[in-house]
Coordinates of C-alpha atoms and ligand atoms in Angstrom, one line a residue:
M16 CA 141.5 128.2 69.8
T17 CA 138.6 126.2 68.0
Q18 CA 135.9 129.1 67.3
N19 CA 133.4 127.6 68.7
S20 CA 135.6 127.2 72.0
I21 CA 135.7 130.9 71.8
E22 CA 132.0 130.8 71.5
L23 CA 131.6 128.1 73.8
D24 CA 133.9 130.0 76.8
S25 CA 131.7 133.5 76.3
I26 CA 128.5 131.2 76.6
A27 CA 129.5 130.0 79.6
D28 CA 131.0 133.2 81.1
R29 CA 127.9 135.2 80.5
W30 CA 126.3 131.7 82.7
A31 CA 129.2 133.0 85.6
R32 CA 130.4 128.9 84.3
D33 CA 128.2 128.4 87.2
P34 CA 126.7 124.6 86.8
T35 CA 123.1 125.4 88.4
A36 CA 123.1 127.4 84.1
L37 CA 124.3 123.7 82.6
L38 CA 120.6 123.6 81.1
Q39 CA 120.6 127.3 80.1
I40 CA 124.2 127.2 78.7
L41 CA 123.4 123.8 76.6
R42 CA 120.7 125.9 74.9
E43 CA 122.8 128.5 73.9
A44 CA 125.5 126.1 72.8
Q45 CA 123.0 123.4 70.9
E46 CA 122.1 127.2 68.5
I47 CA 126.0 127.2 67.1
E48 CA 126.1 123.7 65.3
G49 CA 122.4 122.9 65.2
W50 CA 123.2 120.3 67.8
L51 CA 125.9 119.1 71.1
P52 CA 128.4 117.6 69.1
P53 CA 130.3 114.8 72.0
S54 CA 133.6 118.3 70.9
T55 CA 131.1 120.2 73.0
L56 CA 129.7 118.4 75.8
S57 CA 133.1 117.5 76.7
H58 CA 134.3 121.9 76.9
L59 CA 131.9 121.9 78.4
A60 CA 132.3 119.4 81.6
R61 CA 135.6 120.9 81.8
L62 CA 134.4 124.9 81.8
L63 CA 132.0 123.8 84.8
G64 CA 133.8 121.9 86.5
L65 CA 131.2 118.8 85.9
P66 CA 130.9 114.9 85.6
R67 CA 131.2 114.5 81.4
A68 CA 128.5 112.2 82.5
R69 CA 126.0 114.4 83.8
V70 CA 126.6 117.0 81.2
E71 CA 125.6 114.2 78.3
G72 CA 123.5 112.6 80.7
V73 CA 121.8 116.3 81.3
A74 CA 121.7 117.0 78.0
G75 CA 119.8 113.5 76.2
F76 CA 117.4 113.9 79.2
Y77 CA 115.8 116.9 77.3
S78 CA 114.0 116.5 73.5
F79 CA 115.2 119.9 72.3
L80 CA 118.6 119.6 72.8
H81 CA 120.0 116.9 70.3
L82 CA 122.8 114.9 71.1
E83 CA 122.9 113.7 67.2
R84 CA 123.5 115.8 64.4
A85 CA 119.6 117.7 63.9
G86 CA 120.0 119.3 61.1
R87 CA 120.0 123.3 60.3
Y88 CA 116.7 122.8 59.7
R89 CA 115.1 121.3 62.7
V90 CA 110.6 120.8 61.7
L91 CA 108.8 120.2 64.8
F92 CA 105.0 119.7 64.2
S93 CA 103.1 120.1 67.1
D94 CA 100.9 116.9 68.0
S95 CA 98.2 117.6 70.7
I96 CA 95.1 115.9 69.9
T97 CA 93.5 119.5 68.3
D98 CA 96.9 120.3 66.0
R99 CA 95.5 116.1 64.9
M100 CA 91.7 117.6 64.5
A101 CA 93.2 120.6 62.2
G102 CA 95.5 118.0 59.8
N103 CA 99.2 118.9 61.3
L104 CA 99.9 115.0 59.9
A105 CA 99.1 115.1 56.7
L106 CA 100.9 118.4 56.6
L107 CA 103.6 116.5 57.9
D108 CA 103.2 114.2 55.6
H109 CA 103.5 116.8 52.9
F110 CA 106.4 118.3 54.3
C111 CA 108.4 115.9 54.4
K112 CA 107.0 115.0 50.7
S113 CA 108.3 117.7 49.6
L114 CA 112.1 117.5 50.6
W115 CA 111.9 114.3 50.5
L116 CA 113.2 113.3 53.6
E117 CA 111.4 110.7 56.4
Q118 CA 110.2 112.0 59.5
G119 CA 112.7 112.1 61.8
K120 CA 115.5 111.6 60.9
A121 CA 117.9 114.6 59.6
S122 CA 117.6 114.6 55.2
G123 CA 121.2 113.5 54.1
D124 CA 122.9 117.0 53.5
G125 CA 122.7 117.6 57.5
L126 CA 120.0 120.6 56.0
V127 CA 116.7 119.7 57.8
L128 CA 114.9 117.0 60.6
A129 CA 111.1 117.1 60.8
D130 CA 109.1 115.3 63.6
T131 CA 106.2 115.9 65.9
T132 CA 106.7 117.6 69.3
S133 CA 104.0 117.4 72.5
C134 CA 101.5 120.2 72.8
T135 CA 103.2 123.3 71.6
G136 CA 100.7 125.7 73.2
M137 CA 99.4 126.4 69.9
C138 CA 96.4 125.7 70.1
D139 CA 93.6 128.7 69.2
Q140 CA 95.7 128.7 66.1
G141 CA 97.0 125.3 65.0
P142 CA 97.8 122.9 63.5
A143 CA 101.7 124.9 64.5
I144 CA 104.9 124.0 64.2
L145 CA 108.2 124.6 66.0
V146 CA 111.2 126.0 62.8
N147 CA 114.5 125.5 65.6
G148 CA 112.3 126.7 68.8
W149 CA 110.3 129.3 66.9
A150 CA 106.7 129.1 67.2
V151 CA 104.8 129.2 63.5
P152 CA 101.5 129.2 64.1
R153 CA 97.9 128.1 61.7
M154 CA 99.7 125.7 59.6
T155 CA 98.0 125.4 55.5
R156 CA 99.8 123.9 52.8
D157 CA 100.5 127.3 51.5
R158 CA 102.4 128.0 54.7
I159 CA 104.1 124.3 54.2
D160 CA 105.4 125.4 50.2
Q161 CA 106.6 128.6 51.1
I162 CA 108.3 127.4 54.1
V163 CA 109.9 124.2 52.6
E164 CA 111.0 126.9 49.9
L165 CA 112.8 129.0 52.4
I166 CA 114.5 126.4 52.8
R167 CA 115.5 125.1 50.1
T168 CA 117.1 128.8 49.2
R169 CA 118.8 128.1 52.3
T170 CA 117.2 131.4 54.0
P171 CA 117.7 132.0 57.9
V172 CA 115.3 131.9 59.9
E173 CA 115.9 135.2 61.2
D174 CA 115.2 136.5 58.0
W175 CA 111.9 134.6 57.4
P176 CA 109.0 136.4 56.8
S177 CA 107.2 137.8 60.6
E178 CA 104.2 137.0 59.3
L179 CA 105.2 133.6 60.1
F180 CA 106.0 134.2 63.6
R181 CA 102.5 135.8 64.4
I182 CA 101.1 134.6 67.2
E183 CA 97.1 135.5 68.1
D184 CA 96.6 136.5 71.9
N185 CA 93.0 135.4 71.0
I186 CA 91.0 137.5 74.2
H187 CA 87.3 136.5 73.6
R188 CA 86.4 137.3 77.7
S189 CA 87.7 139.5 79.9
D190 CA 87.1 139.9 83.8
I191 CA 89.4 140.8 86.9
V192 CA 93.1 139.2 85.2
L193 CA 92.6 140.0 80.9
G194 CA 90.6 142.5 81.9
S195 CA 93.2 144.8 84.3
S196 CA 95.4 147.8 83.7
L197 CA 97.3 148.7 86.5
E198 CA 100.2 150.8 86.1
P199 CA 103.8 148.9 86.8
G200 CA 104.6 149.4 90.9
E201 CA 101.0 150.4 91.6
A202 CA 100.7 146.7 93.7
I203 CA 103.6 146.6 94.6
R204 CA 103.1 150.0 96.4
A205 CA 99.5 148.9 98.2
A206 CA 101.1 146.1 99.5
I207 CA 104.0 148.2 101.4
T208 CA 101.7 151.0 102.6
P209 CA 99.6 148.2 103.6
A210 CA 97.0 150.4 105.5
L211 CA 95.7 151.1 101.2
R212 CA 93.7 147.5 101.4
D213 CA 90.9 146.5 103.1
G214 CA 90.2 149.6 104.9
Q215 CA 93.0 148.5 107.8
T216 CA 94.6 151.0 109.6
A217 CA 98.1 149.2 109.6
A218 CA 99.6 150.7 112.5
S219 CA 99.8 147.7 114.0
D220 CA 101.1 145.2 111.2
S221 CA 104.1 145.1 109.2
G222 CA 103.5 145.1 105.1
P223 CA 104.3 141.6 104.8
R224 CA 102.4 140.3 107.6
A225 CA 98.8 142.1 106.1
T226 CA 100.4 141.3 102.7
L227 CA 99.6 137.5 104.0
E228 CA 97.1 138.2 105.5
A229 CA 95.5 140.0 102.6
I230 CA 96.1 136.6 100.2
K231 CA 95.6 134.3 103.1
R232 CA 91.6 136.3 103.7
S233 CA 91.9 136.2 99.5
N234 CA 90.9 132.1 99.5
L235 CA 93.0 131.8 95.7
C236 CA 93.7 128.6 95.0
G237 CA 96.2 128.0 92.5
R238 CA 95.7 127.8 89.4
G239 CA 98.5 125.5 88.3
G240 CA 96.2 122.4 88.7
A241 CA 97.0 121.0 92.4
G242 CA 95.1 124.0 93.6
F243 CA 96.9 124.6 96.9
S244 CA 95.9 127.5 98.9
T245 CA 98.2 130.2 97.7
G246 CA 98.4 131.8 101.8
F247 CA 99.2 128.9 103.6
K248 CA 102.0 128.4 101.0
W249 CA 103.7 132.1 101.1
E250 CA 103.3 131.3 104.8
A251 CA 105.3 127.4 105.4
C252 CA 107.6 130.0 103.1
R253 CA 108.4 132.6 105.0
R254 CA 108.7 130.9 107.8
A255 CA 110.9 128.1 106.4
P256 CA 113.9 128.2 108.1
G257 CA 117.1 129.4 105.3
E258 CA 119.9 131.2 104.4
M259 CA 118.0 132.1 100.9
H260 CA 114.3 132.2 99.7
Y261 CA 113.8 131.7 96.3
V262 CA 110.9 133.2 94.2
V263 CA 109.7 130.7 91.2
C264 CA 107.2 131.7 88.6
N265 CA 106.1 127.9 86.7
A266 CA 105.3 129.4 83.1
D267 CA 106.1 125.7 81.8
E268 CA 103.0 125.2 80.7
G269 CA 102.9 122.3 79.0
E270 CA 99.1 120.1 79.7
P271 CA 98.6 119.7 75.9
G272 CA 95.8 122.3 74.9
T273 CA 96.5 124.9 77.8
F274 CA 97.8 128.4 76.9
K275 CA 96.8 130.7 78.7
D276 CA 100.0 131.4 80.5
R277 CA 101.8 132.4 77.2
V278 CA 98.5 135.4 76.5
L279 CA 99.6 136.3 80.5
L280 CA 103.5 136.3 79.9
T281 CA 102.4 138.7 76.8
R282 CA 100.6 140.7 77.7
Y283 CA 100.6 141.1 80.9
A284 CA 103.7 140.1 82.3
D285 CA 104.0 143.2 84.6
L286 CA 101.1 142.1 86.2
L287 CA 102.5 139.0 87.0
F288 CA 107.0 140.5 88.1
E289 CA 104.5 142.5 90.4
G290 CA 102.1 139.1 92.0
M291 CA 106.5 137.5 92.3
T292 CA 108.0 141.1 94.2
V293 CA 105.0 141.1 96.5
C294 CA 105.6 137.2 97.1
A295 CA 109.3 138.0 97.8
Y296 CA 107.9 140.7 100.1
V297 CA 105.7 138.4 101.9
T298 CA 109.2 135.2 101.9
G299 CA 111.5 137.9 102.0
A300 CA 113.0 135.9 98.9
R301 CA 115.4 138.8 97.2
K302 CA 115.9 136.2 94.2
G303 CA 113.4 135.3 91.8
F304 CA 113.1 132.8 87.8
L305 CA 111.1 132.6 85.9
Y306 CA 110.5 129.6 84.1
L307 CA 109.7 130.0 80.3
R308 CA 108.7 126.5 78.7
G309 CA 111.1 125.8 75.0
E310 CA 107.8 125.3 73.2
Y311 CA 107.8 130.0 74.2
R312 CA 111.3 130.9 73.5
H313 CA 109.1 133.3 71.4
L314 CA 109.1 135.0 74.4
L315 CA 112.4 134.9 75.9
S316 CA 113.3 138.6 74.7
P317 CA 110.0 141.1 75.4
L318 CA 110.4 139.6 78.9
E319 CA 113.8 140.0 79.0
D320 CA 112.8 144.4 78.0
V321 CA 110.0 143.7 80.5
L322 CA 112.6 143.2 83.3
V323 CA 115.0 145.5 81.9
R324 CA 112.7 148.4 82.2
R325 CA 111.4 147.9 86.4
R326 CA 115.0 147.3 86.5
A327 CA 115.6 150.8 85.1
A328 CA 112.0 151.6 87.1
G329 CA 113.2 150.8 90.6
L330 CA 111.0 148.1 90.4
L331 CA 113.3 145.4 90.3
G332 CA 116.4 145.6 91.9
E333 CA 118.0 147.2 96.1
Q334 CA 115.1 149.4 97.6
I335 CA 112.7 148.8 95.0
C336 CA 109.8 151.6 95.2
G337 CA 112.1 153.4 97.5
H338 CA 111.4 150.6 100.2
P339 CA 114.8 149.5 102.1
G340 CA 113.5 146.3 103.4
L341 CA 112.7 145.2 99.7
G342 CA 114.9 143.8 97.0
F343 CA 114.0 141.9 94.9
D344 CA 115.0 139.8 91.5
I345 CA 114.3 137.1 88.5
E346 CA 116.5 135.1 86.5
I347 CA 114.4 133.9 83.2
H348 CA 115.0 129.8 82.4
L349 CA 113.6 129.0 79.3
G350 CA 113.3 124.9 79.8
A351 CA 114.3 122.5 77.1
G352 CA 111.2 120.8 75.3
A353 CA 109.6 118.0 79.5
Y354 CA 105.9 118.1 80.6
V355 CA 107.1 116.3 83.5
C356 CA 109.5 119.5 84.5
G357 CA 105.7 121.6 85.1
E358 CA 105.9 119.5 88.2
E359 CA 107.3 121.7 91.0
S360 CA 110.5 119.5 91.8
A361 CA 110.9 118.8 88.7
L362 CA 111.7 122.4 87.6
I363 CA 113.2 123.1 90.6
E364 CA 115.6 120.2 89.4
S365 CA 116.4 121.3 86.0
L366 CA 116.1 125.0 87.6
E367 CA 119.8 123.6 89.1
G368 CA 120.3 123.0 85.6
K369 CA 120.1 118.7 86.0
R370 CA 117.7 115.8 84.6
G371 CA 114.2 117.4 85.9
V372 CA 113.9 114.4 87.5
P373 CA 110.7 114.4 90.2
R374 CA 111.5 115.0 94.0
N375 CA 110.9 113.3 96.1
R376 CA 108.0 114.9 98.6
P377 CA 108.2 116.1 101.3
P378 CA 110.7 118.0 102.0
Y379 CA 108.1 120.2 100.1
P380 CA 109.2 123.9 98.3
V381 CA 108.4 126.0 100.4
T382 CA 111.2 124.1 103.4
H383 CA 113.6 122.7 100.4
G384 CA 113.7 123.8 97.2
Y385 CA 116.1 125.6 94.5
L386 CA 119.2 124.5 96.4
Q387 CA 117.2 122.9 99.4
Q388 CA 116.7 126.6 100.4
P389 CA 112.6 127.3 101.1
T390 CA 111.1 128.3 97.7
T391 CA 107.4 129.1 97.1
V392 CA 106.6 127.8 93.3
N393 CA 103.6 128.8 91.9
N394 CA 101.6 129.8 88.2
V395 CA 101.6 133.2 86.2
E396 CA 97.6 133.2 86.8
T397 CA 98.6 132.6 90.2
F398 CA 101.3 135.5 90.4
C399 CA 99.3 138.0 88.8
A400 CA 95.1 136.7 91.1
A401 CA 97.8 137.7 93.7
A402 CA 99.2 141.5 92.7
L403 CA 95.5 141.8 92.4
I404 CA 94.8 141.2 95.8
A405 CA 98.1 142.9 97.3
L406 CA 96.0 146.0 95.4
R407 CA 92.2 145.4 96.1
G408 CA 92.7 143.2 99.0
G409 CA 91.4 140.1 100.6
E410 CA 87.6 141.1 101.4
W411 CA 86.7 142.1 97.0
Y412 CA 88.5 139.0 95.9
R413 CA 86.9 136.3 97.3
N414 CA 83.3 137.9 97.0
I415 CA 84.3 136.8 93.1
G416 CA 83.4 132.6 92.4
T417 CA 82.0 130.8 94.7
A418 CA 82.3 130.1 98.7
R419 CA 84.9 127.5 97.9
S420 CA 86.5 128.6 94.5
A421 CA 87.2 132.3 94.8
G422 CA 88.2 134.3 91.3
T423 CA 88.0 133.6 88.6
K424 CA 90.3 131.2 86.1
V425 CA 90.9 132.3 82.4
L426 CA 90.3 128.7 80.1
S427 CA 92.3 127.7 77.3
V428 CA 88.9 127.1 74.0
S429 CA 89.9 124.4 71.8
G430 CA 88.4 122.7 69.7
D431 CA 85.0 123.0 67.9
C432 CA 84.1 125.6 68.3
A433 CA 83.7 128.8 66.4
R434 CA 85.8 131.3 68.7
P435 CA 89.2 129.4 69.9
G436 CA 91.3 131.5 72.4
L437 CA 90.8 133.5 76.0
Y438 CA 87.5 133.4 78.5
E439 CA 88.1 135.0 81.7
Y440 CA 85.5 134.0 84.1
P441 CA 84.3 134.1 88.1
F442 CA 84.6 130.4 89.6
G443 CA 80.7 128.6 89.0
V444 CA 80.7 129.5 85.7
A445 CA 78.7 126.6 84.2
V446 CA 79.8 124.3 81.1
G447 CA 77.9 125.4 78.6
Q448 CA 77.8 128.3 79.4
V449 CA 81.3 128.6 77.9
L450 CA 80.3 126.7 74.8
E451 CA 77.5 129.0 73.9
D452 CA 80.0 132.7 74.3
C453 CA 82.8 130.4 71.6
G454 CA 80.3 129.2 69.5
A455 CA 80.8 125.5 69.5
Q456 CA 78.2 123.5 68.4
R457 CA 76.7 119.6 68.8
T458 CA 79.0 119.5 71.1
Q459 CA 79.9 115.5 71.8
A460 CA 83.0 116.0 74.4
V461 CA 84.8 117.7 76.9
Q462 CA 87.9 117.3 78.1
I463 CA 88.4 119.9 80.8
S464 CA 91.9 120.4 82.4
G465 CA 93.9 118.0 79.5
P466 CA 95.0 115.0 79.8
S467 CA 95.0 114.5 83.1
G468 CA 91.9 116.4 83.6
T469 CA 88.6 115.4 82.8
C470 CA 86.2 113.9 79.7
I471 CA 82.9 115.2 80.8
D472 CA 79.7 114.6 77.7
S473 CA 77.2 115.9 76.9
T474 CA 74.6 115.0 80.2
E475 CA 76.7 117.3 82.2
F476 CA 77.1 120.4 80.6
G477 CA 75.0 121.5 83.6
R478 CA 79.1 121.3 85.6
R479 CA 80.5 123.6 87.0
I480 CA 84.3 125.0 86.6
A481 CA 85.5 125.1 90.4
F482 CA 87.5 123.2 92.4
E483 CA 84.6 121.5 94.1
D484 CA 83.4 120.0 90.8
L485 CA 86.0 120.4 87.6
P486 CA 88.5 122.2 88.7
T487 CA 91.2 123.1 86.0
A488 CA 94.8 124.4 85.5
G489 CA 92.8 125.8 81.9
A490 CA 92.6 123.5 79.3
F491 CA 89.0 123.6 77.6
M492 CA 88.8 121.6 74.7
V493 CA 85.7 121.0 72.5
F494 CA 85.3 117.9 70.5
D495 CA 82.5 117.5 68.4
E496 CA 79.9 115.0 67.2
T497 CA 82.4 114.3 64.5
R498 CA 84.4 113.4 66.1
D499 CA 85.7 109.1 67.3
I500 CA 87.0 109.7 71.1
F501 CA 88.8 106.7 70.9
E502 CA 91.1 108.6 69.3
V503 CA 91.2 110.9 71.5
A504 CA 92.2 109.1 74.4
R505 CA 94.7 106.9 72.4
N506 CA 96.3 110.6 71.7
F507 CA 97.1 110.9 75.3
T508 CA 97.8 107.6 76.1
H509 CA 100.9 108.3 73.3
F510 CA 101.5 112.1 75.0
F511 CA 102.0 110.6 78.8
A512 CA 104.3 107.6 77.8
H513 CA 106.1 109.8 75.3
E514 CA 106.3 112.4 78.3
S515 CA 107.2 109.8 81.0
C516 CA 110.8 110.7 82.4
G517 CA 111.9 107.0 82.5
F518 CA 112.2 106.9 87.0
C519 CA 109.7 105.1 88.3
T520 CA 109.2 101.6 87.0
P521 CA 105.2 102.2 86.9
C522 CA 105.6 104.9 85.0
R523 CA 107.5 103.4 82.1
V524 CA 106.3 100.5 81.5
G525 CA 103.2 101.4 82.5
T526 CA 102.3 104.1 79.6
T527 CA 104.0 102.6 77.5
L528 CA 101.9 99.3 78.2
L529 CA 98.6 101.9 77.5
R530 CA 99.8 102.7 74.6
N531 CA 100.5 99.8 73.6
I532 CA 97.0 98.5 74.3
M533 CA 95.3 101.7 72.7
D534 CA 97.0 100.8 69.6
K535 CA 96.5 97.4 69.7
I536 CA 92.6 98.3 70.2
H537 CA 93.0 100.8 67.6
R538 CA 94.2 98.1 64.9
G539 CA 90.9 96.5 65.2
K540 CA 93.4 92.8 67.0
G541 CA 92.2 94.3 71.1
S542 CA 89.7 91.5 72.8
Q543 CA 87.7 92.6 76.6
H544 CA 91.3 91.1 77.6
E545 CA 93.1 94.7 77.1
L546 CA 89.5 96.6 78.5
N547 CA 90.3 94.3 82.4
Q548 CA 94.5 95.0 81.9
I549 CA 93.5 99.5 81.6
F550 CA 91.4 98.8 84.9
R551 CA 94.8 96.6 86.8
L552 CA 97.4 99.2 85.0
S553 CA 94.9 102.2 86.6
R554 CA 95.6 101.1 89.8
L555 CA 99.1 100.4 89.5
L556 CA 99.4 104.2 88.0
E557 CA 97.7 105.6 90.4
S558 CA 99.1 104.2 93.7
A559 CA 102.7 103.9 92.8
S560 CA 103.7 106.0 90.5
H561 CA 106.4 108.9 91.9
C562 CA 104.9 112.2 90.5
G563 CA 101.4 113.4 89.2
L564 CA 102.2 112.2 85.8
G565 CA 101.6 108.5 86.1
S566 CA 98.9 109.1 88.4
T567 CA 97.0 111.1 86.7
A568 CA 98.1 108.8 83.6
C569 CA 95.1 106.7 82.7
N570 CA 92.2 108.7 83.5
P571 CA 91.8 110.0 80.0
L572 CA 90.8 106.0 79.6
L573 CA 88.6 106.1 82.6
D574 CA 87.2 108.5 81.3
T575 CA 86.6 107.3 78.0
I576 CA 85.8 104.2 78.7
K577 CA 82.8 105.1 81.4
R578 CA 81.2 108.0 79.2
F579 CA 81.5 106.8 75.3
R580 CA 82.2 102.3 75.7
P581 CA 80.5 101.5 72.1
T582 CA 83.9 103.4 70.6
Y583 CA 85.9 101.1 71.7
E584 CA 83.6 97.9 72.3
R585 CA 83.0 98.1 67.9
R586 CA 86.4 98.6 67.9
L587 CA 87.4 94.6 70.2
E588 CA 87.9 91.9 67.4
S589 CA 85.7 89.7 70.5
L590 CA 84.4 90.3 74.3
E591 CA 87.0 86.6 74.8
F592 CA 90.1 87.2 76.1
E593 CA 92.2 86.9 74.6
P594 CA 95.6 87.1 76.4
A595 CA 98.5 89.5 74.1
F596 CA 101.2 90.0 76.4
D597 CA 101.8 89.2 80.4
L598 CA 101.5 92.4 81.4
D599 CA 101.9 90.3 85.7
G600 CA 105.0 88.8 84.0
A601 CA 106.0 91.7 83.1
L602 CA 105.8 94.4 85.9
D603 CA 106.9 92.5 88.4
R604 CA 110.9 91.7 86.4
A605 CA 110.5 95.2 86.4
R606 CA 109.7 95.9 90.1
T607 CA 112.2 93.2 90.9
I608 CA 114.8 95.1 89.2
A609 CA 114.0 98.1 90.6
G610 CA 113.8 96.9 93.9
R611 CA 109.8 98.1 94.4
A612 CA 107.5 96.6 96.2
E613 CA 104.0 95.9 94.1
S614 CA 102.0 98.5 96.2
G615 CA 104.9 101.3 95.5
E616 CA 106.7 103.4 98.6
H617 CA 105.6 106.8 97.4
P618 CA 104.2 109.6 98.2
G619 CA 101.1 111.2 96.4
A620 CA 101.2 113.0 93.3
D621 CA 100.1 116.8 92.9
R622 CA 98.0 115.9 91.0
Ligands
LIG24 C1 103.5 116.1 85.4 C2 102.2 117.5 85.8 C3 102.9 119.1 85.0 C4 102.7 120.0 85.7 N1 102.4 121.0 84.5 C5 102.2 122.1 85.4 C6 102.9 123.4 84.7 O1 103.1 123.2 83.6 N2 102.3 124.5 85.5 C7 101.7 124.4 86.7 O2 101.8 126.2 87.2 N3 102.3 123.6 87.6 C8 102.2 122.2 86.9 N4 101.8 121.1 87.1 C9 102.3 121.7 89.0 C10 102.5 121.8 90.0 O3 103.9 121.0 90.4 C11 102.6 122.8 91.0 O4 101.8 122.6 92.0 C12 102.3 124.1 91.0 O5 103.6 125.3 89.6 C13 102.4 125.8 92.0 O6 101.3 126.3 91.5 P1 100.5 126.8 92.2 O7 99.8 126.1 93.7 O8 100.5 128.1 91.7 O9 98.8 126.0 91.5 C14 102.2 120.3 87.4 C15 102.2 118.8 88.0 C16 102.4 118.1 87.1 C17 102.0 116.2 88.6
LIG25 S1 105.9 109.3 87.5 FE1 106.6 109.1 85.3 S2 107.4 111.0 84.9 FE2 106.6 110.9 87.6 S3 108.7 110.3 87.9 FE3 107.7 108.5 88.2 S4 108.1 108.0 85.7 FE4 108.8 110.8 86.0

């Protein structure tokens, strides 16, 4: 037996040779050699009793898993628009030149690979990089030189100065969530003794039902983007028949410009786990998962430590808080670089050890989720808010915010402002207020809720952050007058083309075409024809995409063409028709291959 196979055996054993843990096993297996050689895939397939093609198919799906030699040091430069604005490409170029590298190719000696990656959730302290999965923020030329030297001297990453990995929380405005200071167990105890809440008497109400009523009364809506009622979701899951119920926390936070969950997970893990446990109590779940995005690898062991502490304190495991009916525990799964896995059904597929391809819906996760069992999926911030509601009641919560948007929203503010970071406001805050608070000046545009959200211009800064006006999963990206909004939109089209999972043709082909069109306009080769194509593609993507990624991919273009049309037009070679590509022909062929009608037979997306 080779050393490698002994290590692989022990990794697989630690995960009980469970095929649903395939992604976790592959991730750990990759740490042995920095990539996944064919022999490793074959060995794991044997150990888990899976077809080798399945193992390779899963490994090939995730961008942080490497099927080719990737270098002892894998250095990925975050390529969010705010990283671009902070000069990430010049730093990448400097890094590559210093080490005689070609971007995207491992060096001949197998030492280094340098490339870009989608936003790593450090927009408040970019440009950021990942080194072998570990986040290094605030890159400068000096820090690049320091890293080049560490690589030249072949210093193991675990021996690099800890200062390089220091991540700031940057909380600038707190309200009920960021200002909370719950004792561990406080919300769970309130949930299991409902008389303490809302001034009710508990005589006729069982604990879970009263807690559910409080969540429903609170009017809490999901903070992950879709804004679905949390109370209705929990109720549907509670009612759904199944052998097991599950709770899943969506900590994938892949939307460029969003980083509030990173801070909640860093500082408020107890509040989050408390919310998940309250959800388990209400829905009857005994097992929970935290799906943590791979870019937040640095949070894995601190979060594991919190879970250990909570188990020791009787806040996880059997008879939580001494309650005989409450047994629940949480397992953390790490993602591996796939934005689409934030979509809840793709996330569940990924949790099951599969490629993160969104499922057909209905059925929805509340009835057929993890292993086809009833599953509640909520965002990190939603669970944090739910814990507060369990303690302080639904009435208290719904009195904060606006009539249709209860509670507060934590915003991730980045871009052209003096104080990027986290700002928590009651719903209804005006965009202009946020701009003032974060020290933004001469602002030209704000991108609300990331590339899939809305871009507004300075005439709209009186609009409000609320489900009834500007809903947001959290991102608030500021662009001042010096920025070229066309380039912002172009960066977003590259993001969608890169992150499309390729499952459905309209999105796979459409996002690539959009990217090519934007690149063509960027090169000064576009015409009115290209703008028309964008509108046609947007109709196709919106109506025929299988999930929200495809259906929102055109948003940044439509918004910016509407509000910043001159930035497009001054790049156009002519306003005359100039076909560069037969779109209909391409799509017809693709539709025929995929056996899909033009109108699309897919259910709508969730945002
Ligand atoms: C492409 C795509 C990416 C998504 N990414 C996230 C994410 O990173 N985090 C998140 O909470 N929800 C994300 N969502 C929304 C989830 O599908 C789901 O609605 C959410 O996790 C439900 O939780 P909530 O009700 O608490 O918002 C994404 C949706 C789509 C279509
Ligand atoms: S819309 Fe895009 S991301 Fe969603 S399933 Fe289709 S190809 Fe995948």
